[in-house]
Structures are given as C-alpha cells and as structure tokens.
Tab-separated table of C-alpha atoms in Angstrom:
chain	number	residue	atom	x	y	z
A	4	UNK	CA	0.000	0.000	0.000
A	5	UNK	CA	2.491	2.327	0.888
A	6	UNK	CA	3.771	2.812	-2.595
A	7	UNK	CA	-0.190	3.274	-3.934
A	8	UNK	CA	-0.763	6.251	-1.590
A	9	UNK	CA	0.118	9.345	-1.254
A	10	UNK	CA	3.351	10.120	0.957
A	11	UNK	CA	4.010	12.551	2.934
A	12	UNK	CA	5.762	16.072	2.441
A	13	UNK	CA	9.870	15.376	1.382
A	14	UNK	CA	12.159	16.873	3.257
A	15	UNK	CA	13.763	18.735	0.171
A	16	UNK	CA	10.817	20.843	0.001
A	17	UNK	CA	10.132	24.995	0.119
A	18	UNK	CA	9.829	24.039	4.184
A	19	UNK	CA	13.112	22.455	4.488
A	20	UNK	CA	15.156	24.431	7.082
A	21	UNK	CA	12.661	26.850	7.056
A	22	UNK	CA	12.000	29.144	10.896
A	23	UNK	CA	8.120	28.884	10.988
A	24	UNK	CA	5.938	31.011	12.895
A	25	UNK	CA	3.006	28.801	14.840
A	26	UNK	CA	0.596	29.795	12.976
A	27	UNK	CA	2.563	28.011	9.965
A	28	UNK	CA	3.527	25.418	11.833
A	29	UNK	CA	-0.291	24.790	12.815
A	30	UNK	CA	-1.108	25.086	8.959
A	31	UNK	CA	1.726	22.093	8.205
A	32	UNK	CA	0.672	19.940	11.377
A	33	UNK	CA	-3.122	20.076	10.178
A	34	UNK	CA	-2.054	18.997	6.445
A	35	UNK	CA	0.166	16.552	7.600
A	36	UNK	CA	-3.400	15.532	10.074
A	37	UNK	CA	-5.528	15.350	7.271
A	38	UNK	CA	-2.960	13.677	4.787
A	39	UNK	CA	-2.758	10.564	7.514
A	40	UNK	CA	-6.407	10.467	8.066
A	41	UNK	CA	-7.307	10.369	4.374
A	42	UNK	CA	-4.940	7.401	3.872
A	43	UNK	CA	-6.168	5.864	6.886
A	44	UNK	CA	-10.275	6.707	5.653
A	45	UNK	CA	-9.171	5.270	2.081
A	46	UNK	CA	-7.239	2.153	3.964
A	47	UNK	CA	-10.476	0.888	5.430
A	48	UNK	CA	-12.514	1.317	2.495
A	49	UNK	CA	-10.298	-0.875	1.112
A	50	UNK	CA	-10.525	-3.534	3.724
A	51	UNK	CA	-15.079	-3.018	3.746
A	52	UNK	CA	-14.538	-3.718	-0.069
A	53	UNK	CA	-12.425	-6.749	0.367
A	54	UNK	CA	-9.163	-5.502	-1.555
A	55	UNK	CA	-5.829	-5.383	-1.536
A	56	UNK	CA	-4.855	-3.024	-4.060
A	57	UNK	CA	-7.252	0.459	-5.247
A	58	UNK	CA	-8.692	0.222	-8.287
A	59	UNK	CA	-7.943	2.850	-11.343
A	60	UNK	CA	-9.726	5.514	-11.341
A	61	UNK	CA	-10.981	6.491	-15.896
A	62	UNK	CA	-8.565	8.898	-17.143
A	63	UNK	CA	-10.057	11.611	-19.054
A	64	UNK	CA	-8.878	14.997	-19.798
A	65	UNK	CA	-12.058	17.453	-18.255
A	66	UNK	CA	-14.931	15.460	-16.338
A	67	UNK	CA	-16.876	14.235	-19.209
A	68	UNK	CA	-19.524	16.602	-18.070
A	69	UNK	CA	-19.984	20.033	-18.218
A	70	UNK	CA	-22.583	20.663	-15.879
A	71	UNK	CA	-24.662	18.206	-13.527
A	72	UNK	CA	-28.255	17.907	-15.475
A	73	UNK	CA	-29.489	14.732	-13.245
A	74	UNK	CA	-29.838	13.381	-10.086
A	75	UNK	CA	-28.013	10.208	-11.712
A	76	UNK	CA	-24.764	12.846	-12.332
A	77	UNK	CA	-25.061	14.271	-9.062
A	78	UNK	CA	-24.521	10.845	-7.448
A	79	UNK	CA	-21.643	9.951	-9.900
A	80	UNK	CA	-19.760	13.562	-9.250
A	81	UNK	CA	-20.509	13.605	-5.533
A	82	UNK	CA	-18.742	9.837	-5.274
A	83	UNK	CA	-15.375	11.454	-6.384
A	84	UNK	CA	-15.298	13.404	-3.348
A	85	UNK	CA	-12.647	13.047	-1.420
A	86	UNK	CA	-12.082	11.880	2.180
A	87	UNK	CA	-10.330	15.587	2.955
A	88	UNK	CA	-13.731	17.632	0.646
A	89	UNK	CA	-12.097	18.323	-2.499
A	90	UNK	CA	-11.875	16.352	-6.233
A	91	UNK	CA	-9.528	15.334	-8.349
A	92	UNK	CA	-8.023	16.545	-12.253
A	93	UNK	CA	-8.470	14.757	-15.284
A	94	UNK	CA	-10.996	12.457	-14.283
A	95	UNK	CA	-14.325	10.738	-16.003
A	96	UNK	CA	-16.815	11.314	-13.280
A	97	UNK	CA	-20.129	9.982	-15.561
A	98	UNK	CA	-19.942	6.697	-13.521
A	99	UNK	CA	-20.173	6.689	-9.747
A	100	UNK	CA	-16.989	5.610	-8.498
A	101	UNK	CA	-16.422	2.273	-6.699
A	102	UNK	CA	-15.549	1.384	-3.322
A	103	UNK	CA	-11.844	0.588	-3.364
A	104	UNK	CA	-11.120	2.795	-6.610
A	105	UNK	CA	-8.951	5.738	-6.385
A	106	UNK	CA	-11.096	9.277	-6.647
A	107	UNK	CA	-8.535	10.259	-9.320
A	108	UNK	CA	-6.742	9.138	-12.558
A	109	UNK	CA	-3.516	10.173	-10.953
A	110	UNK	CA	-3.908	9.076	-7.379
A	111	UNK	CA	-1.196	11.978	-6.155
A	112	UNK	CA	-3.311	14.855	-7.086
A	113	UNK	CA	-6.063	13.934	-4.853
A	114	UNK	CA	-7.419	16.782	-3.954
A	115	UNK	CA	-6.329	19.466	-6.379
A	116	UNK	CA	-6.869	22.850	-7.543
A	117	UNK	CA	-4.999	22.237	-10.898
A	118	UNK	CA	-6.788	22.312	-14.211
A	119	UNK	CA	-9.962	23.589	-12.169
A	120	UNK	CA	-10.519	20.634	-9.745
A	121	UNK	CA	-12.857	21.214	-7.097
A	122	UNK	CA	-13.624	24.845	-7.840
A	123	UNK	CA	-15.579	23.350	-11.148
A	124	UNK	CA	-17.022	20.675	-9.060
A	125	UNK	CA	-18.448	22.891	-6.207
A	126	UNK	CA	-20.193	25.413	-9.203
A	127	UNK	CA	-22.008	22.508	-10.587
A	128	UNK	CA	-23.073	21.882	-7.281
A	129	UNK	CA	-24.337	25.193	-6.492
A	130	UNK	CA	-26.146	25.753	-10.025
A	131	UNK	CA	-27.765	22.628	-9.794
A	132	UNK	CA	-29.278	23.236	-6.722
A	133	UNK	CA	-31.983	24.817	-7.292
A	134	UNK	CA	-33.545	22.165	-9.918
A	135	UNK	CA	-32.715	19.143	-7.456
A	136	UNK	CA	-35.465	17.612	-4.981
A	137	UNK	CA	-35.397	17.805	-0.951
A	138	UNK	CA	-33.320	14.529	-0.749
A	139	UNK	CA	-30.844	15.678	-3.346
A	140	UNK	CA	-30.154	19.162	-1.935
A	141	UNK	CA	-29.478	17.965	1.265
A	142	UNK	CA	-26.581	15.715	-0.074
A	143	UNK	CA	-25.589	18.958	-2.258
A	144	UNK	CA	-25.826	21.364	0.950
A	145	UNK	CA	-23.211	18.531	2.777
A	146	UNK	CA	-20.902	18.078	0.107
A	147	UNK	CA	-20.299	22.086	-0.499
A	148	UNK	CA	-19.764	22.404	3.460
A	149	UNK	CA	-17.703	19.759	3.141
A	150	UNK	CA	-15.854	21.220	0.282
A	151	UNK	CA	-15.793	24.815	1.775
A	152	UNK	CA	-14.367	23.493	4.772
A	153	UNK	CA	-11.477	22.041	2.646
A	154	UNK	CA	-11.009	25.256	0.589
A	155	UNK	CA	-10.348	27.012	3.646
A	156	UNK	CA	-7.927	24.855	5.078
A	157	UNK	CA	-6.206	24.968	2.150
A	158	UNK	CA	-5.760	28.761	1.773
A	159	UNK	CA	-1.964	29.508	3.509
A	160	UNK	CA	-1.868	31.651	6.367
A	161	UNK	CA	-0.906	34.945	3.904
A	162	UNK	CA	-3.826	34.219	1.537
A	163	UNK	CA	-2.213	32.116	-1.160
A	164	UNK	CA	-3.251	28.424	-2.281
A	165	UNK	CA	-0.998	25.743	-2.784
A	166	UNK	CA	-1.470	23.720	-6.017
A	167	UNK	CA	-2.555	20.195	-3.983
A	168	UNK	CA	-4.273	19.869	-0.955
A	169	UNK	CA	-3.290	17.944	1.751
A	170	UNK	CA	0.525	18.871	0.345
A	171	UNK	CA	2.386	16.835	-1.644
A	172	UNK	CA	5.596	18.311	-1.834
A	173	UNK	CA	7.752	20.297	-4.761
A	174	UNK	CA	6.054	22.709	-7.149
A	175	UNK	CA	2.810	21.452	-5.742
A	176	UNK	CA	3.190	23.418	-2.423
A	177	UNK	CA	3.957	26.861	-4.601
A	178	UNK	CA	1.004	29.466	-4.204
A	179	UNK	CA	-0.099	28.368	-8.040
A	180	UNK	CA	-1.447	31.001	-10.152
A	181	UNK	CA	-0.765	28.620	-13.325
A	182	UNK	CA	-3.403	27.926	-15.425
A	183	UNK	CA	-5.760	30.221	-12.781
A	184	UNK	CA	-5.661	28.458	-9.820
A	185	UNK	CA	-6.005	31.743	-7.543
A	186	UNK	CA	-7.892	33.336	-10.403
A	187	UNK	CA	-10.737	31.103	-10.021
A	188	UNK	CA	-10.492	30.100	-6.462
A	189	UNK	CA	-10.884	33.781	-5.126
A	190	UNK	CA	-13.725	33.999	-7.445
A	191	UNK	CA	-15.253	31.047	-5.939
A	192	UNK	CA	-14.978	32.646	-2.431
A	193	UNK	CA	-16.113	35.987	-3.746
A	194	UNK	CA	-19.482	34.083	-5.169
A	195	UNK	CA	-20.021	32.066	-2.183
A	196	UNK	CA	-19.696	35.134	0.175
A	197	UNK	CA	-22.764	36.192	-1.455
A	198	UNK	CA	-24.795	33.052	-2.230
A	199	UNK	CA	-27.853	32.166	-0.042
A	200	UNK	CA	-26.322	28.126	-0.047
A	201	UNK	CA	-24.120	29.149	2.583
A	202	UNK	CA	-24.926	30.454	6.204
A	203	UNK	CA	-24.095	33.897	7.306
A	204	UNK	CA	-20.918	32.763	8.934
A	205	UNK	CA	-19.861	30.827	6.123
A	206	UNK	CA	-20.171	33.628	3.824
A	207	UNK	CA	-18.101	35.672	6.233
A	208	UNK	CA	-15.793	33.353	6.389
A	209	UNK	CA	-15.313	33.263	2.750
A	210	UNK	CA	-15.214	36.828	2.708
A	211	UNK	CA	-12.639	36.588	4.717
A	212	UNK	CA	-10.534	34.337	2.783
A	213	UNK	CA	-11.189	36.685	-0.544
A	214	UNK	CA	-9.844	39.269	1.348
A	215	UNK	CA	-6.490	37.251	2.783
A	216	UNK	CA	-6.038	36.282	-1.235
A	217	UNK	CA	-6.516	39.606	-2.290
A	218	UNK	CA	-3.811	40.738	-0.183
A	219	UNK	CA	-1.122	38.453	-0.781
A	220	UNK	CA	-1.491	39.189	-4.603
A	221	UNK	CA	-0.652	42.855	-3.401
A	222	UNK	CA	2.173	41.291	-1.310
A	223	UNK	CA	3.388	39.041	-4.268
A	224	UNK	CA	4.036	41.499	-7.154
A	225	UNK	CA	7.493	41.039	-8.851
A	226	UNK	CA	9.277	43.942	-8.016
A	227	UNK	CA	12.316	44.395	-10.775
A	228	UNK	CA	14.867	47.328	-11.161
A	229	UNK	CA	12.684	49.032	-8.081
A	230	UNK	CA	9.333	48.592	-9.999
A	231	UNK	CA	6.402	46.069	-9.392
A	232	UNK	CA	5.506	44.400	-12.307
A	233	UNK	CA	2.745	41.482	-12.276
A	234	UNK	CA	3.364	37.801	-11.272
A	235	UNK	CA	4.616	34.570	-11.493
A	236	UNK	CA	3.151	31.709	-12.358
A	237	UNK	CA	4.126	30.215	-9.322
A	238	UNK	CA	5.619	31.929	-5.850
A	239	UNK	CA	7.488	30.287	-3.117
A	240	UNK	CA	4.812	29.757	-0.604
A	241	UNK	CA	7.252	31.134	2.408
A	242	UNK	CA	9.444	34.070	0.337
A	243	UNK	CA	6.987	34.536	-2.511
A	244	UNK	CA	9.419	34.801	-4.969
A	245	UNK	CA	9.096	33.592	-8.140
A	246	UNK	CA	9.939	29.696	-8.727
A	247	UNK	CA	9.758	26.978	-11.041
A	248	UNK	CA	7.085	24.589	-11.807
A	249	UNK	CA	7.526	22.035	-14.597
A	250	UNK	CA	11.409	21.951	-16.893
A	251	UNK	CA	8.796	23.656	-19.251
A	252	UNK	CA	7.397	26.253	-16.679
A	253	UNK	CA	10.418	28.129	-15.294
A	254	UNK	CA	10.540	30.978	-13.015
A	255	UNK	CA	9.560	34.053	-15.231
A	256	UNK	CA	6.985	36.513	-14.914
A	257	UNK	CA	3.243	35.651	-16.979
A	258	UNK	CA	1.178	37.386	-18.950
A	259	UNK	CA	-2.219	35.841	-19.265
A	260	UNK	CA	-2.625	35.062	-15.379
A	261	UNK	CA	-1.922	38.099	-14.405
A	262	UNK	CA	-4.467	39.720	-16.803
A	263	UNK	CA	-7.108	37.310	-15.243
A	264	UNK	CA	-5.907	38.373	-11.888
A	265	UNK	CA	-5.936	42.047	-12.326
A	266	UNK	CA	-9.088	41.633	-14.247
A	267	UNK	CA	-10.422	40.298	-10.743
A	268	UNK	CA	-8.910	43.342	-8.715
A	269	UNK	CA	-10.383	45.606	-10.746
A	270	UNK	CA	-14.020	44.147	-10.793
A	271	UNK	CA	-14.169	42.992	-7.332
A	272	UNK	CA	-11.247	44.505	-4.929
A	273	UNK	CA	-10.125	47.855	-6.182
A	274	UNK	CA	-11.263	49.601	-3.128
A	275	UNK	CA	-8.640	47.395	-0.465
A	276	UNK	CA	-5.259	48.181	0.563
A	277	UNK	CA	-2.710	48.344	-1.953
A	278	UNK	CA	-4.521	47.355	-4.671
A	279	UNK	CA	-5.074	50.344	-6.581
A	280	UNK	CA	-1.415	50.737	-7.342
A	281	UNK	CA	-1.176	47.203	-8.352
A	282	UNK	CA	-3.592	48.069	-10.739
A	283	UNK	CA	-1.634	50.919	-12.221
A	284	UNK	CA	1.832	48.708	-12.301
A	285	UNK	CA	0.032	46.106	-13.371
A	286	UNK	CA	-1.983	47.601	-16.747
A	287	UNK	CA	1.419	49.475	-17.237
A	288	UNK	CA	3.227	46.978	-17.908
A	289	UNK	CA	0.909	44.927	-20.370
A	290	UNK	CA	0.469	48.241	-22.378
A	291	UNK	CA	4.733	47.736	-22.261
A	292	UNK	CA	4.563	43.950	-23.548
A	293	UNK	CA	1.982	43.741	-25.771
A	294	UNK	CA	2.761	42.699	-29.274
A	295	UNK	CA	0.471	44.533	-31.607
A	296	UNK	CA	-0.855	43.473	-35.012
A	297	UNK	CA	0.391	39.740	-35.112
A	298	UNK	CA	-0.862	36.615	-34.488
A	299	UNK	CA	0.976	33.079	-33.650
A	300	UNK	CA	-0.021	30.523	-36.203
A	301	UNK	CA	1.077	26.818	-35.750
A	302	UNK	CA	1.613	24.219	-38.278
A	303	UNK	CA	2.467	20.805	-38.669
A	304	UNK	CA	5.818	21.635	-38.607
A	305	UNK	CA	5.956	24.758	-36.623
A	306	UNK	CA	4.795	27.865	-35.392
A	307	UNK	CA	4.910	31.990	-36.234
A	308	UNK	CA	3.803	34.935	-35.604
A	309	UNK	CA	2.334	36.401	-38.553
A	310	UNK	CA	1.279	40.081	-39.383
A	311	UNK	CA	-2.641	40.649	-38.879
A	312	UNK	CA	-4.107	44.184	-38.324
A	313	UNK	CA	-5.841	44.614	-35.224
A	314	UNK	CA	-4.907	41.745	-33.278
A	315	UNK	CA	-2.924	42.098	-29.904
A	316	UNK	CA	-0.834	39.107	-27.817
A	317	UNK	CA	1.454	38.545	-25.345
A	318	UNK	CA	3.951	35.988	-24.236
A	319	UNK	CA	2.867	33.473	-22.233
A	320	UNK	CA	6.463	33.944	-20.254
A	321	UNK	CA	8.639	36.935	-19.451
A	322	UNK	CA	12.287	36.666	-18.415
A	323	UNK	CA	12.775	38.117	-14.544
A	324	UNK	CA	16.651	39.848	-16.297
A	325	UNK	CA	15.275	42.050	-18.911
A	326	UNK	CA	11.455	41.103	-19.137
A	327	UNK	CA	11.525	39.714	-22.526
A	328	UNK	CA	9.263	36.674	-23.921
A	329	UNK	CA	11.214	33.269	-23.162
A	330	UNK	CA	10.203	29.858	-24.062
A	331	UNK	CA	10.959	26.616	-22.124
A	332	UNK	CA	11.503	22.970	-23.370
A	333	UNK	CA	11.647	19.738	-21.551
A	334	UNK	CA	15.414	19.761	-20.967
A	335	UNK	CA	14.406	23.010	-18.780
A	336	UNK	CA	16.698	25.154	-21.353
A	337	UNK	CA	15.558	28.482	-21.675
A	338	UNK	CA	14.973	29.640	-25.576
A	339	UNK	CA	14.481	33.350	-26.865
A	340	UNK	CA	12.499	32.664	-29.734
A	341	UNK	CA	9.878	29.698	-30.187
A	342	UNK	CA	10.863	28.267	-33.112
A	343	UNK	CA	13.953	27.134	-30.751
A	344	UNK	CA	11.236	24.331	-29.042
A	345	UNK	CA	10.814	20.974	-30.017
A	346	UNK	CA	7.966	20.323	-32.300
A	347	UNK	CA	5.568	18.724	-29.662
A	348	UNK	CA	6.028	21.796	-27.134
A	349	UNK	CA	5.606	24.259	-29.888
A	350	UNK	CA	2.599	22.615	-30.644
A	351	UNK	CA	1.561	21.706	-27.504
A	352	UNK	CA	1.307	24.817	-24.881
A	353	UNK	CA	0.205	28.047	-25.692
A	354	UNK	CA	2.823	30.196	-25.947
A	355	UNK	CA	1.450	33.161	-27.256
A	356	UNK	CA	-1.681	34.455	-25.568
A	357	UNK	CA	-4.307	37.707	-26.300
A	358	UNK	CA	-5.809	37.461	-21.776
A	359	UNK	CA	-4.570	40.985	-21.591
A	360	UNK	CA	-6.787	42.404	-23.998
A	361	UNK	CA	-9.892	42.040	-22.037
A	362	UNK	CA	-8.123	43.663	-18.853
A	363	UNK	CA	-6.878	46.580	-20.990
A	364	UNK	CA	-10.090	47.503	-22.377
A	365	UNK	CA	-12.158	47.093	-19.003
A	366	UNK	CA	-9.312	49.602	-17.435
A	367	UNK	CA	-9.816	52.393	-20.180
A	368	UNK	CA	-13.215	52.819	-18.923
A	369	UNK	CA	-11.685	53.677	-15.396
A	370	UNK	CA	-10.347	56.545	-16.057
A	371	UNK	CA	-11.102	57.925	-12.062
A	372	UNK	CA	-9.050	54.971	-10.895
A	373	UNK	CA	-6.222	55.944	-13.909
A	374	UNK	CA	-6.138	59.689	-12.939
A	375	UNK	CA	-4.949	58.416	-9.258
A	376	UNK	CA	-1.874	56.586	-10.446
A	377	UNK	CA	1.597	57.876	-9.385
A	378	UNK	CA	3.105	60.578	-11.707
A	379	UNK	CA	5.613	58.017	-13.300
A	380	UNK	CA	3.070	56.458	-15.195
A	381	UNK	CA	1.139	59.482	-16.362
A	382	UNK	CA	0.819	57.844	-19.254
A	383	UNK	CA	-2.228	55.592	-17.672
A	384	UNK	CA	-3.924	59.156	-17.049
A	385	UNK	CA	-4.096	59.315	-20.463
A	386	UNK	CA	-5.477	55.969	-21.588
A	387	UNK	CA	-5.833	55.206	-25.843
A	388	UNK	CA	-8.777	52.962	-26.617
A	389	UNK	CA	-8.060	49.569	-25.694
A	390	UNK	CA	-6.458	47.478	-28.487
C-alpha cells in the first residue's frame, strides 16, 4: 500500500530548514493531520470492499460533463469526493466511483486545484441546486460544506493556495497562479460570500478568505529594477518569490494570469489596501509587452507569428533579467524565440496568448481609478482605446 498512496511532504521541500511562525507550523501539522487520516479513511474502504490493491480511477482529460443535469450525475460527481472535501483533475466522473477505486486518474493529485478541480465541481453543485429535490439538496448542501471546509484549510496563512491539498511536496506546495488556480479560487470565495447556499458565517468566512487572497497578490508582485511588475506563475509559498514549476514552466513573470488576476482586482477589490497601485503597475506593464498586429499561427511543422491588423498578444512567459518573452523545453533550457522548441512543445502549450486584452479595455473605462496613479506612469492618465 504504501507505494499506492500518497506520501508525505519530502524533506527537500520549500519548508526544508525553514524558521516557521506557529501559525505556519499549525497550517503544516493540520495537512500533515488530514494527509494521515485520508490514507487511513481510504485504507479501510479498502478492507469493507475486500481488496488489496485500489482500483484505477478512468482517465479523461475534463470530467466528461460540463454541468450536472441529473440526479443520476449528481450521485456519480458527488462519489469522487474526497475523504479531505475536495476532487480530483483529469478524471471521467459519468460513472459513480467504486468502493476501493482511487477518486482520481492520478492518485497523487487527490485533492487538487490544478486544471480547475474542485472549484468546477463545487459550481455545478451550487447551479444545480436549485432544480434538485429535498433529498438531493441535502446531499448537495453537505458536500459544499464539506468542500468549503477544505477550501479554507487549504488557503496559507498569507492568503495564497498551494497547487494540492493535503501537500504533496515540490512545485505542488507553490502558491499556483498557473493555469488560474487563484484566479478562479478567489472567485469562488467571492461568489459564495454572497450566495444564499451558505450560512451567514460561512459567507463571512469566505469573505474573509477573498480578502487574505486579495492581499497576498498585493504582497506578491514582482518587483524588478525598483518597480512592481505582475506575477509569477508560481511563488514560493514562504518568500513569494518567483519559482519553477515544470522543466517547461520556469521561473519568469506571466502574462495571461496576471491579466485574469488584475481583471479580478479591478471588478471585485479595487477599493482594499494596496490594490489600486497594483492596478496601475500592473496595466502598465501589459500596455509595455503587448505585441500589436500579429498573431501566432502553428503548423504541422511549426509555429509563427504572422502580421494581422488589429490583433494584440502577449507571451505566455517573461524573463525576470530584462522582461523579454522566453520559451521553455523539456530539458528546462531556456529559448528566446519559439521556433527554438521541439515540435511537440511548440505545438503543444500556448505560448502566445491575447488574456490581456480584455483587462486593458475594461481599465480604459476607469479613467477615475487611472487619474490616481503615481506621476511616473502618467501615461495611464491618459489611456488610448483599448487594443
């Protein structure tokens, strides 16, 4: 068994060495708690069900579903809950799972945030409330308590979320803004602070957590040369500097989450601490980046950017030395220009990315919010129409 389950933290982690206040200490000593008593839940499960090995969760890239339309769906999605409230990534969840079988394809990202794990789950749950009888909104009104529960206790003492839940170890511990992890995690909270599923303390206590994330995105900008910038896709969970991920995700600074994330500042947090000039840094520099009237094209045998009036991207990845796009491979080599890649990574991550647009153009029409920025970026007091 003790190769099949998940193991606990290594000791060549981000905590390694590390002086820890107690309140970080508490936060490690309850995921180490709930780690144990997940393997021990899933142990006897195995034992009721008469097996010595789990079996296999289906792999399948998504859920299979998009939305639960039937009580028969509910059942199925609320069967991949895990022991510790949250789901799993890249699983089929049309069946109901089995006793004995593993609530994930890949049995060491249960739970996860990744690839929209558990926030996606807890949304179907709360839209498909209303159309679901007494019985079946009972089970949904448990499993979202459940799951809130977990969400919390997941959220790091300065507001940040790891990737995993209980943690795992390596880049999985990082506060994980890849792919939107806090993007749509703070969202989450944001909703349930105001949804009538959740009891007046719960909401508060979600408020509460929006409010924690909102300020250690403040906290976390990437200061370079003196000036703050945007993010990482992932920060050290203790220093909250910038670090790697996959060989293909190194530290750098990103484009497309940090549009979603200032997008989310500016719509729902513009009035707390600090985050008005994180705004103005922020839509400074993607008016710096952008790359105006071109488009990336990929091929069967490679990839471009070609001219194309009107069109605006970004680089998925900015270098942390002189903020230029950079590219990553699998050897973990860093590459100025794409065409550098291997064929399969050119063709399979996106590279080149147009999230910043949206941001841009909801931030021209705030010009009060633009007139307050510090005089060294006057030129945000003087917004151009969005591209």
């Amino acid at each position: 068994m003790a190769g099949c389950l998940l193991q606990q933290v290594a000791a060549d982690s981000y905590w390694a060495d590390a002086e820890l206040s107690d309140r970080w200490q508490q936060y490690l000593q309850q995921s180490a708690a709930l780690l144990q008593q997940q393997q021990q839940d899933f142990r006897a499960e195995l034992r009721e069900a008469g097996l010595t090995q789990p079996v296999a969760a289906v792999r399948l890239k998504g859920f299979g579903l998009s939305a639960i339309e039937s009580a028969e769906q509910l059942s199925a999605v609320l069967s991949y809950q895990s022991h510790s409230g949250g789901w799993s990534k890249g699983t089929d969840m049309r069946q109901p799972r089995q006793p004995g079988q593993w609530a994930g394809s890949e049995p060491d990202y249960i739970p996860t945030f990744d690839n929209g794990a558990t926030s996606t789950q807890m949304r179907w749950l709360m839209a498909y409330f209303p159309k679901a009888d007494a019985t079946s909104q009972r089970q949904i009104r448990h499993s979202l308590n459940r799951a809130l529960l977990f969400l919390l206790q997941a959220q790091y003492p300065h507001g940040g979320f790891p990737q995993s839940y209980p943690l795992r170890g390596s880049y999985h511990d990082a506060v994980t803004l890849n792919d939107h992890v806090m993007a749509e995690l703070l969202t989450l909270l944001w909703d349930i602070s105001e949804s009538t599923l959740f009891s007046t303390e719960q909401q508060q206590q979600a408020r509460e957590g929006f409010r924690r994330g909102v300020q250690f995105l403040v906290n976390a900008v990437v200061v370079l040369k003196g000036r703050p910038t945007v993010w990482a896709a992932q920060h050290h969970p203790l220093t909250l500097t910038p670090v790697a991920a996959r060989k293909f995700e190194q530290a750098s600074l990103v484009s497309t989450e940090s549009a979603k994330l200032l997008a989310l500042l500016l719509g729902k947090a513009s009035d707390q601490p600090g985050v008005h000039c994180t705004l103005c840094y922020g839509a400074l520099w993607l008016q710096q980046h952008q790359i105006k009237d071109k488009k990336w094209q990929r091929t069967a045998t490679g990839s471009s950017l070609e001219p194309e009036k009107g069109r605006v991207l970004w680089a998925r990845f900015y270098s942390l030395s002189d903020e230029k796009p950079v590219f990553f491979d699998r050897d973990g080599q860093t590459y100025s220009d794409v065409n550098q890649l291997s064929l399969e990574r050119q063709q399979g991550y996106g590279w080149y990315q147009s999230e910043g647009k949206a941001f841009l153009k909801a931030w021209a029409k705030r010009p009060e919010l633009q007139q307050q920025c510090a005089p060294s970026q006057q030129e945000l007091g003087h917004a151009t129409k969005a591209p």
